[in-house]
Tab-separated table of C-alpha atoms in Angstrom:
chain	number	residue	atom	x	y	z
A	1	MET	CA	17.672	45.798	16.277
A	2	GLU	CA	21.688	45.470	14.910
A	3	ILE	CA	23.300	42.221	16.237
A	4	ILE	CA	27.039	41.428	16.332
A	5	ARG	CA	28.914	38.698	17.086
A	6	SER	CA	31.969	39.065	15.921
A	7	LYS	CA	35.123	40.610	17.516
A	8	ASP	CA	36.566	41.491	14.238
A	9	ASN	CA	33.186	43.810	13.634
A	10	GLU	CA	34.448	47.445	13.021
A	11	THR	CA	31.301	48.885	15.586
A	12	PHE	CA	32.908	46.509	18.273
A	13	LYS	CA	36.172	47.862	17.891
A	14	PHE	CA	34.918	51.563	17.960
A	15	LEU	CA	33.306	50.629	21.322
A	16	LYS	CA	35.980	48.917	22.685
A	17	LYS	CA	38.053	52.287	21.850
A	18	LEU	CA	35.604	54.212	24.022
A	19	LYS	CA	36.721	52.631	27.273
A	20	THR	CA	39.898	54.708	26.482
A	21	LYS	CA	40.199	58.129	27.847
A	22	LYS	CA	42.199	59.373	24.665
A	23	TYR	CA	39.419	57.592	22.919
A	24	ARG	CA	36.573	59.396	24.652
A	25	ASP	CA	38.322	62.840	24.388
A	26	SER	CA	38.890	62.741	20.826
A	27	GLU	CA	35.379	61.392	19.809
A	28	ASN	CA	33.965	63.523	22.529
A	29	LEU	CA	31.541	60.296	23.893
A	30	PHE	CA	31.482	58.052	26.702
A	31	LEU	CA	29.835	54.574	28.234
A	32	ALA	CA	27.307	54.595	31.042
A	33	GLU	CA	26.116	51.396	32.204
A	34	GLY	CA	22.658	50.355	33.480
A	35	VAL	CA	19.406	49.872	32.802
A	36	LYS	CA	18.445	53.558	34.888
A	37	PHE	CA	20.195	55.766	32.088
A	38	LEU	CA	17.253	54.611	30.049
A	39	ASP	CA	15.020	56.779	32.376
A	40	PHE	CA	17.025	59.895	31.241
A	41	ASN	CA	15.508	61.732	28.629
A	42	ILE	CA	18.441	62.147	26.764
A	43	GLU	CA	18.921	60.456	22.919
A	44	PRO	CA	22.032	58.711	23.491
A	45	GLN	CA	24.322	57.509	20.127
A	46	MET	CA	23.813	54.066	20.627
A	47	ILE	CA	22.355	51.629	22.896
A	48	LEU	CA	24.433	48.261	23.778
A	49	ILE	CA	22.253	45.228	24.464
A	50	ASN	CA	23.701	41.653	26.009
A	51	GLU	CA	22.169	39.129	23.357
A	52	GLU	CA	21.871	37.119	26.829
A	53	ILE	CA	19.385	39.269	28.904
A	54	ASP	CA	15.570	38.893	28.948
A	55	ILE	CA	14.031	41.665	26.406
A	56	ASP	CA	10.677	41.895	28.370
A	57	GLY	CA	7.864	44.402	27.955
A	58	LYS	CA	9.068	47.098	29.948
A	59	LEU	CA	12.566	47.208	28.647
A	60	GLU	CA	11.400	47.311	24.969
A	61	GLU	CA	9.015	50.249	26.265
A	62	ARG	CA	12.252	52.103	27.430
A	63	LEU	CA	13.521	51.624	24.302
A	64	ALA	CA	11.338	52.174	22.090
A	65	LYS	CA	11.354	55.779	23.139
A	66	PHE	CA	14.910	56.468	21.234
A	67	ASN	CA	16.040	56.712	17.929
A	68	CYS	CA	19.766	56.068	18.370
A	69	ARG	CA	21.430	52.479	16.950
A	70	LYS	CA	20.103	49.889	19.184
A	71	ILE	CA	22.734	46.794	18.720
A	72	LEU	CA	22.243	43.075	20.541
A	73	LEU	CA	26.220	42.244	21.751
A	74	ASP	CA	27.035	38.755	21.729
A	75	TYR	CA	27.860	37.864	25.496
A	76	LYS	CA	31.822	37.429	25.278
A	77	LEU	CA	31.462	40.830	23.199
A	78	PHE	CA	29.780	42.497	25.564
A	79	SER	CA	31.897	40.875	28.550
A	80	GLN	CA	34.853	42.849	26.773
A	81	ILE	CA	33.138	46.343	26.986
A	82	THR	CA	31.105	46.153	30.610
A	83	SER	CA	32.870	47.544	33.878
A	84	GLN	CA	30.289	45.773	36.039
A	85	GLU	CA	30.776	42.403	37.555
A	86	ASN	CA	27.154	41.816	37.666
A	87	SER	CA	26.318	43.930	34.852
A	88	GLN	CA	22.353	44.347	33.983
A	89	GLY	CA	23.115	44.264	30.551
A	90	VAL	CA	22.388	47.715	28.767
A	91	ILE	CA	25.397	50.116	28.039
A	92	ILE	CA	24.118	53.717	26.449
A	93	VAL	CA	27.077	55.829	24.328
A	94	TYR	CA	26.484	59.324	25.373
A	95	LYS	CA	27.728	62.738	23.166
A	96	SER	CA	29.877	63.908	26.560
A	97	ARG	CA	29.140	68.267	27.431
A	98	LEU	CA	33.289	68.341	27.437
A	99	ASN	CA	34.647	71.759	27.340
A	100	LEU	CA	31.464	73.467	25.815
A	101	GLU	CA	32.021	76.837	23.970
A	102	CYS	CA	29.158	78.331	26.563
A	103	GLU	CA	28.914	80.861	29.086
A	104	LEU	CA	29.407	79.792	32.277
A	105	ASP	CA	27.037	80.324	35.329
A	106	ASP	CA	27.687	83.176	37.933
A	107	ASN	CA	28.175	80.061	40.397
A	108	ILE	CA	30.377	77.306	39.097
A	109	VAL	CA	32.428	74.639	41.314
A	110	VAL	CA	36.062	73.997	40.514
A	111	LEU	CA	37.699	70.579	41.079
A	112	ASN	CA	41.420	70.762	41.483
A	113	LYS	CA	43.120	67.378	41.448
A	114	ILE	CA	40.248	65.324	42.604
A	115	SER	CA	41.770	61.781	42.265
A	116	ASP	CA	39.149	59.121	42.973
A	117	PRO	CA	36.235	58.383	40.474
A	118	GLY	CA	33.597	57.787	42.582
A	119	ASN	CA	34.274	61.137	44.893
A	120	MET	CA	34.554	62.747	41.358
A	121	GLY	CA	31.095	61.196	40.408
A	122	THR	CA	29.822	61.779	43.556
A	123	ILE	CA	30.814	65.822	43.400
A	124	ILE	CA	29.284	65.901	40.389
A	125	ARG	CA	25.699	64.060	41.927
A	126	VAL	CA	25.849	66.793	44.660
A	127	ALA	CA	26.681	69.744	42.446
A	128	ASP	CA	23.577	69.290	40.502
A	129	ALA	CA	21.471	68.633	43.396
A	130	ALA	CA	22.245	71.478	44.546
A	131	GLY	CA	22.046	73.570	41.449
A	132	PHE	CA	25.291	73.761	39.715
A	133	LYS	CA	25.698	73.507	36.166
A	134	ASP	CA	29.314	74.255	35.043
A	135	ILE	CA	32.206	72.252	36.913
A	136	ILE	CA	35.749	73.240	35.803
A	137	VAL	CA	38.174	70.662	36.462
A	138	THR	CA	42.042	71.149	36.621
A	139	LYS	CA	44.030	68.918	34.220
A	140	GLY	CA	45.289	65.883	36.282
A	141	SER	CA	42.591	65.004	37.873
A	142	VAL	CA	40.760	61.483	37.355
A	143	ASP	CA	38.503	61.291	34.206
A	144	CYS	CA	35.034	62.931	34.473
A	145	TYR	CA	33.861	60.116	32.071
A	146	ASN	CA	35.518	57.298	33.569
A	147	GLU	CA	33.227	54.627	34.172
A	148	LYS	CA	33.209	54.478	38.137
A	149	THR	CA	32.649	58.180	37.866
A	150	VAL	CA	29.281	58.078	35.290
A	151	ARG	CA	28.273	55.236	37.750
A	152	SER	CA	28.729	57.218	40.751
A	153	SER	CA	27.133	60.214	39.061
A	154	MET	CA	24.093	58.341	38.819
A	155	GLY	CA	23.224	60.247	36.158
A	156	SER	CA	23.949	63.617	36.836
A	157	ILE	CA	27.073	63.433	34.353
A	158	LEU	CA	24.291	64.329	31.932
A	159	SER	CA	23.364	67.507	32.863
A	160	MET	CA	26.492	68.986	33.552
A	161	ASN	CA	29.596	71.068	31.546
A	162	ILE	CA	32.450	70.203	32.008
A	163	HIS	CA	35.623	72.254	31.184
A	164	TYR	CA	39.427	71.072	31.585
A	165	ILE	CA	41.897	73.514	32.225
A	166	ASP	CA	45.474	73.648	32.993
A	167	GLU	CA	46.235	74.033	36.511
A	168	LYS	CA	48.576	77.318	35.799
A	169	ASP	CA	45.679	79.118	34.169
A	170	LEU	CA	42.648	78.653	36.204
A	171	LEU	CA	43.499	81.935	38.773
A	172	THR	CA	44.140	84.048	35.375
A	173	TYR	CA	40.454	82.454	33.905
A	174	LEU	CA	38.712	83.341	36.597
A	175	LYS	CA	39.668	86.368	37.644
A	176	LYS	CA	39.470	87.954	34.416
A	177	LYS	CA	35.846	86.525	34.159
A	178	ASN	CA	35.294	88.571	37.782
A	179	TYR	CA	34.954	84.858	40.072
A	180	LYS	CA	35.063	85.574	43.394
A	181	LEU	CA	37.270	82.656	44.411
A	182	ILE	CA	36.291	80.716	47.918
A	183	ALA	CA	38.875	77.518	48.814
A	184	THR	CA	37.893	75.109	51.134
A	185	ALA	CA	41.152	74.828	53.107
A	186	LEU	CA	42.842	74.482	56.349
A	187	GLU	CA	44.547	77.404	56.453
A	188	LYS	CA	45.332	80.208	59.657
A	189	ASP	CA	42.997	82.686	58.123
A	190	SER	CA	40.168	80.102	56.954
A	191	ILE	CA	36.662	80.759	58.580
A	192	PRO	CA	33.621	79.110	58.948
A	193	TYR	CA	32.153	77.966	55.370
A	194	THR	CA	28.800	79.059	57.321
A	195	SER	CA	30.425	82.683	57.364
A	196	MET	CA	31.628	82.766	53.676
A	197	LYS	CA	30.619	86.500	51.938
A	198	LEU	CA	29.100	85.916	48.355
A	199	GLU	CA	29.166	88.302	45.247
A	200	ASN	CA	28.118	88.710	41.861
A	201	LYS	CA	30.111	85.298	40.626
A	202	ASN	CA	31.621	82.807	43.143
A	203	ALA	CA	33.971	79.962	42.152
A	204	ILE	CA	33.992	76.852	44.989
A	205	ILE	CA	37.367	75.286	44.829
A	206	PHE	CA	38.059	71.784	46.680
A	207	GLY	CA	41.391	70.371	46.244
A	208	ASN	CA	42.923	66.489	46.303
A	209	GLU	CA	41.791	63.982	48.635
A	210	GLY	CA	45.301	63.589	50.552
A	211	ASN	CA	46.965	66.930	49.082
A	212	GLY	CA	43.690	69.449	49.045
A	213	ILE	CA	44.160	72.209	46.646
A	214	GLU	CA	47.783	73.672	45.201
A	215	LYS	CA	49.335	76.411	47.367
A	216	GLU	CA	49.741	78.725	44.417
A	217	ILE	CA	45.489	78.230	43.810
A	218	ILE	CA	45.037	78.884	47.906
A	219	GLU	CA	47.408	81.736	47.488
A	220	GLY	CA	45.595	83.655	44.806
A	221	CYS	CA	41.704	83.025	46.619
A	222	GLU	CA	39.416	85.802	48.145
A	223	GLU	CA	38.495	83.618	50.586
A	224	LYS	CA	39.367	80.327	52.407
A	225	ILE	CA	36.815	78.235	54.769
A	226	ILE	CA	36.834	74.836	56.873
A	227	ILE	CA	33.962	72.922	57.695
A	228	PRO	CA	34.706	72.635	62.080
A	229	ILE	CA	34.750	69.544	63.466
A	230	TYR	CA	33.707	68.915	66.493
A	231	GLY	CA	34.323	65.205	67.217
A	232	SER	CA	36.976	63.055	67.166
A	233	ALA	CA	37.465	63.042	63.058
A	234	GLU	CA	40.014	63.911	61.484
A	235	SER	CA	39.120	65.174	58.342
A	236	LEU	CA	35.627	64.975	56.304
A	237	ASN	CA	35.630	63.006	52.712
A	238	VAL	CA	35.979	66.034	49.633
A	239	ALA	CA	32.911	64.508	48.342
A	240	MET	CA	30.513	64.624	51.637
A	241	ALA	CA	32.497	68.498	52.541
A	242	SER	CA	31.589	69.459	48.979
A	243	GLY	CA	28.122	68.370	49.764
A	244	ILE	CA	28.379	70.988	53.082
A	245	VAL	CA	29.659	73.737	51.316
A	246	LEU	CA	27.403	73.412	47.910
A	247	TYR	CA	24.337	73.547	49.917
A	248	GLU	CA	25.512	76.237	52.092
A	249	VAL	CA	26.440	78.434	48.933
A	250	ARG	CA	22.530	77.560	47.590
A	251	ASN	CA	20.478	78.273	50.612
A	252	LYS	CA	22.920	81.685	50.950
A	253	LEU	CA	21.774	82.127	47.066
A	254	ASN	CA	18.305	81.409	47.715
A	255	LYS	CA	18.009	84.357	50.473
């Protein structure tokens, strides 16, 4: 196992840069923190370990199944990479599944300017759990590979295809691929989410936490849906709403 103790080490400098979106995008890599990521059977690019943690037999067994670079980092250096106050001492570097040149699934999730990384990560986790594989994200949204987003996804980020697109190009792109556009929106002609009608290809769109989906996008959608509120709550968190709607979509598809 390699050991790095100098802040002038080129690998360490490289790792620090991965904490910025610009560098993550250019290198197509991202950081995931926590021992639980070692349970996924996806080969990382690197595994970083805080030199001060106890590498017991169980951790050694988890590390042994991977053939990537494994690096012991000096405590002070590790503290410059970690994003957690009470870190478990393990950070994994993964290849991102960003803008892959692959055919989109027939049923996809579209996220328009989601701003909170916790919400983004939870939506990714919910979409994965409900059997979706592709998420289109409009530019201006929080980075899907933000460290808090990755943590909130609980590992689902590893199996989701993320596609970024300019907002102005979204409608043209989806219509060209023959998707029915279904927006979650508080409009006069919105119908209860349980009444939505699915077609062969469906794009389910969720919007910004405060402002919802951009008006131009709503106007281009074939159907608008709402989740009825029966109590005194003003609205639902977008991540919670995504769980309700995406599982309803899955139920309808399974029928």
